[in-house]
Amino acid sequence: MFALHGVGNFHIRPKLTTFAVNLPRTTYTSINLVMLSINGLRASIEGKEILKGINLGIKPGEVHAIMGPNGSGKSTLASVLAGREEYEVTGGSVTFNGIDLLELAAEERAAEGIFLAFQYPVEIPGVTTINFLKTAVNEIRKYNGEEPLDAARFLKMVREKAKLVSMNDSLLKRALNEGFSGGEKKRNEIFQMAVLEPKLAILDETDSGLDIDALRIVAEGVNSLRSPDRSAIVVTHYQRLLDYIVPDFVHVLYKGRIVKSGGKELAFELEEKGYDWIKAEVEAAEVNQ
Amino acid sequence: MTFETIDLKTKLITDFHARESVMNGEAKSAFHQKKRAALAQFDTLGFPTIQNEEWKYSNVRDLISASYNFNTSDTLSAEDLVDLKMPEQAANILYFVNGHYNAALSTMVSSTDQIIIDSLQNAYKNNPELVNSYFDELVKDDTDAFTSLNTAFAHDGVFIHIPDNKTVEHPVILRFVSDARQENIGSQPRNIIAVGKNAHVKIAEAFRTIGEQRSFTNVVTEINVGEEAGVEYYKVQNESENAYHIGTTQVRMLEKSHFYAATVTLNGKFTRNNLNIVIDGEHCEAYMYGLYFPDGSQHVDNHTVADHRKPNSESNELYKGILRDRSKGVFNGKIFVRPDAQKTNAFQSCKNIVLSTDATMYTKPQLEIFADDVKCSHGTTTGQIDEEALFYMRSRGISKPEAMSLLMFAFCADVVSQIKIDSIREYLENVIAEKLSRS
Ligand SMILES: Nc1ncnc2c1ncn2[C@@H]1O[C@H](COP(=O)(O)OP(=O)(O)OP(=O)(O)O)[C@@H](O)[C@H]1O
Ligand SMILES: [Mg+2]
């Protein structure tokens, strides 16, 4: 395994250096200050390489926005971080609070504090949202050596969180996401996040399909969780969301690599100019090799 | 093999004649004449082989290769039943040990003006004309050898008669226990249920085995659903690893009646259930639910028929299965819409989760529609557990086994939630949860 990783890294090294200039400084800070450290991450699905050497460092309290054209690998990155098994990690490493994340099963990552709000939340007939969450909360507590929450305390907590994201109580009793509107599904993701209080939340296009009011509510939900020891990765196509959830860094993912990074002003620039100029830069860099 | 096949058949036929020879005048009764005719039919048909289209995937060779003692009874005491306990409920609970009614173990709570309920044997003794008027009437055209065999040997089981306009408040729970602790046990209960006009009742048949020897149950239930009547009928099988079960439930529905069936097979080596519903009236609604859960090398076969003979009625069918290990499942669902049965709605669906590459599910919907103004649909799915759903749950911290078991429980819930006898539903939920936790 190690030998294979070595070969992979060697092969891509020249290309990587081209983009390293644009990487945020956090990547180079010492490991123990970083919550999430992604180094040279490569991943494929069905033999097709999607992530081609991702480098990214996230410190506690930071919010990183990831933007980029359709199909560039944003959801793939989110899925690989959350532990989706269909993706094969072919190189690189990911450390989360000092732990080798890639060694953990999806449920262990969740218990360690990673949460993925899905771009397309899954409908699960026959399992109510409330029952699902109760199982999740108690499984995570078990993993962390805690007693299960009793029904009364769980319900009280859930009601508070539901209020936070203006989630209707009646949705909680319905089968998970089944027949939910697009916006309700997204809101349910944020609600679950509020209940699980992750250390690192990865929001994959949680803003798409939301009306203006819902967008604000969802953003408030995210912001209410912001704290010096919680971080977030926000995948979005729209600068609009970033008005509400102000990021510390904005990265552009293109063809499986982070090709540009900057502050929140980069999002404005992208909104204004689109991606063509970035694509041109990348193509130029590739030609120069 | 052929030799052994002849062996059980010959043995049964010899047994029949031996019983007949000690009968007095009763041998001439109309009741017995039906049995004789059935025996002759059984003799002609013989046990089915897989050449028989209806038995293509279900081979009874193993079942008929052994001998069974059909002539035992009263071998059980209340203590023996402790392990078979179900959740408590005020109900009419009738025990049948090796197919024979056991009064000592049974409890009756409903008043006799609501329901006439007795063992078939007693009912026939007390009122031969009434019993005979229903006996064999629904299955006489059945060409299944096992049904003929049951008719030929019909001796005990339950007789239930609900007078017109009566609603039986407490459910009827029929518990069939095979005591296979000492030897291979055969039983052939015959149940007759006649529900009068605008009468309502909930009935469950529960099958269990005690002991490690083989049990072979060949049960037939005939259900007459009167006009505007409502019948809920549940069949629950949780038998042993050496249990062979063949059953036919034959139903006839009259105008504006409702009939709900749920057939749940939790355990047993070899199971074949036939559920045949003849919808012989307008504005009827028939519901058929099924759930099966085989593991190891178990075999579960459900054959159903919805036979629409009159216009404006509806049938709905949902069968679901979870198959593990090397198990096999068979679903054959026939829908007939006869030329007269215009404006029929008939829906059928069979959904399966196959958890192992060695498990196999055979599904065959069979629609024969002779009317032109009808709505019919059918669909079968056979797949693995939904990976997307599994990942979604795991990403929230739910372990893989727990997520699988939640998903499978939810899968079963569509059927289990249809069961309106609380103690039976609770029992099923418990057994299913326990089975899932073992996966
Ligand atoms: N299961 C799969 N099999 C084959 N290709 C896949 C699979 N999943 C993703 N891909 C491919 O991987 C690439 C990246 O997909 P991904 O969903 O990560 O993009 P994205 O950046 O999230 O796009 P969008 O902005 O549209 O959400 C796409 O070309 C996609 O077709
Ligand atoms: Mg995406």
mmCIF file of C-alpha atoms and ligand atoms in Angstrom, chain A residues 45-46 48 50 68-77 87 119-120 204-205 235 237 253, ligand 1:
data_model
loop_
_atom_site.group_PDB
_atom_site.id
_atom_site.type_symbol
_atom_site.label_atom_id
_atom_site.label_comp_id
_atom_site.label_asym_id
_atom_site.label_seq_id
_atom_site.Cartn_x
_atom_site.Cartn_y
_atom_site.Cartn_z
ATOM 1 C CA ILE A 45 -14.601 5.701 -8.975
ATOM 2 C CA GLU A 46 -15.091 2.841 -11.391
ATOM 3 C CA LYS A 48 -11.923 6.909 -13.330
ATOM 4 C CA ILE A 50 -11.833 12.191 -10.012
ATOM 5 C CA GLY A 68 -15.983 25.199 -8.996
ATOM 6 C CA PRO A 69 -17.671 24.165 -12.217
ATOM 7 C CA ASN A 70 -20.089 21.215 -12.382
ATOM 8 C CA GLY A 71 -18.358 17.871 -12.363
ATOM 9 C CA SER A 72 -15.104 19.197 -10.971
ATOM 10 C CA GLY A 73 -15.147 16.844 -7.981
ATOM 11 C CA LYS A 74 -16.630 18.869 -5.123
ATOM 12 C CA SER A 75 -19.186 16.260 -4.094
ATOM 13 C CA THR A 76 -16.599 13.553 -4.585
ATOM 14 C CA LEU A 77 -14.291 15.289 -2.138
ATOM 15 C CA TYR A 87 -14.716 5.750 -3.970
ATOM 16 C CA GLN A 119 -26.308 17.579 -2.011
ATOM 17 C CA TYR A 120 -29.081 15.046 -2.604
ATOM 18 C CA ASP A 204 -22.638 20.212 -0.147
ATOM 19 C CA GLU A 205 -24.767 22.759 -1.985
ATOM 20 C CA VAL A 235 -19.625 23.810 -1.180
ATOM 21 C CA HIS A 237 -22.139 27.721 -6.650
ATOM 22 C CA LEU A 253 -11.855 23.066 -7.441
HETATM 23 N N1 LIG C 1 -20.540 6.746 -9.478
HETATM 24 C C1 LIG C 1 -19.870 7.405 -10.436
HETATM 25 N N2 LIG C 1 -19.486 6.747 -11.549
HETATM 26 C C2 LIG C 1 -18.823 7.417 -12.526
HETATM 27 N N3 LIG C 1 -18.518 8.698 -12.460
HETATM 28 C C3 LIG C 1 -18.850 9.385 -11.384
HETATM 29 C C4 LIG C 1 -19.559 8.779 -10.307
HETATM 30 N N4 LIG C 1 -19.762 9.704 -9.364
HETATM 31 C C5 LIG C 1 -19.229 10.857 -9.837
HETATM 32 N N5 LIG C 1 -18.687 10.673 -11.048
HETATM 33 C C6 LIG C 1 -18.045 11.678 -11.895
HETATM 34 O O1 LIG C 1 -17.112 12.384 -11.121
HETATM 35 C C7 LIG C 1 -17.042 13.722 -11.557
HETATM 36 C C8 LIG C 1 -17.152 14.631 -10.362
HETATM 37 O O2 LIG C 1 -18.462 14.546 -9.821
HETATM 38 P P1 LIG C 1 -18.903 15.392 -8.561
HETATM 39 O O3 LIG C 1 -20.269 14.976 -8.209
HETATM 40 O O4 LIG C 1 -17.869 15.268 -7.503
HETATM 41 O O5 LIG C 1 -18.895 16.861 -9.130
HETATM 42 P P2 LIG C 1 -19.333 18.221 -8.447
HETATM 43 O O6 LIG C 1 -18.145 19.098 -8.492
HETATM 44 O O7 LIG C 1 -19.921 17.975 -7.137
HETATM 45 O O8 LIG C 1 -20.407 18.751 -9.480
HETATM 46 P P3 LIG C 1 -21.758 19.587 -9.237
HETATM 47 O O9 LIG C 1 -21.358 21.027 -9.127
HETATM 48 O O10 LIG C 1 -22.535 19.364 -10.484
HETATM 49 O O11 LIG C 1 -22.430 19.066 -8.025
HETATM 50 C C9 LIG C 1 -18.159 13.912 -12.572
HETATM 51 O O12 LIG C 1 -17.593 13.864 -13.858
HETATM 52 C C10 LIG C 1 -19.045 12.716 -12.342
HETATM 53 O O13 LIG C 1 -19.692 12.323 -13.511
#
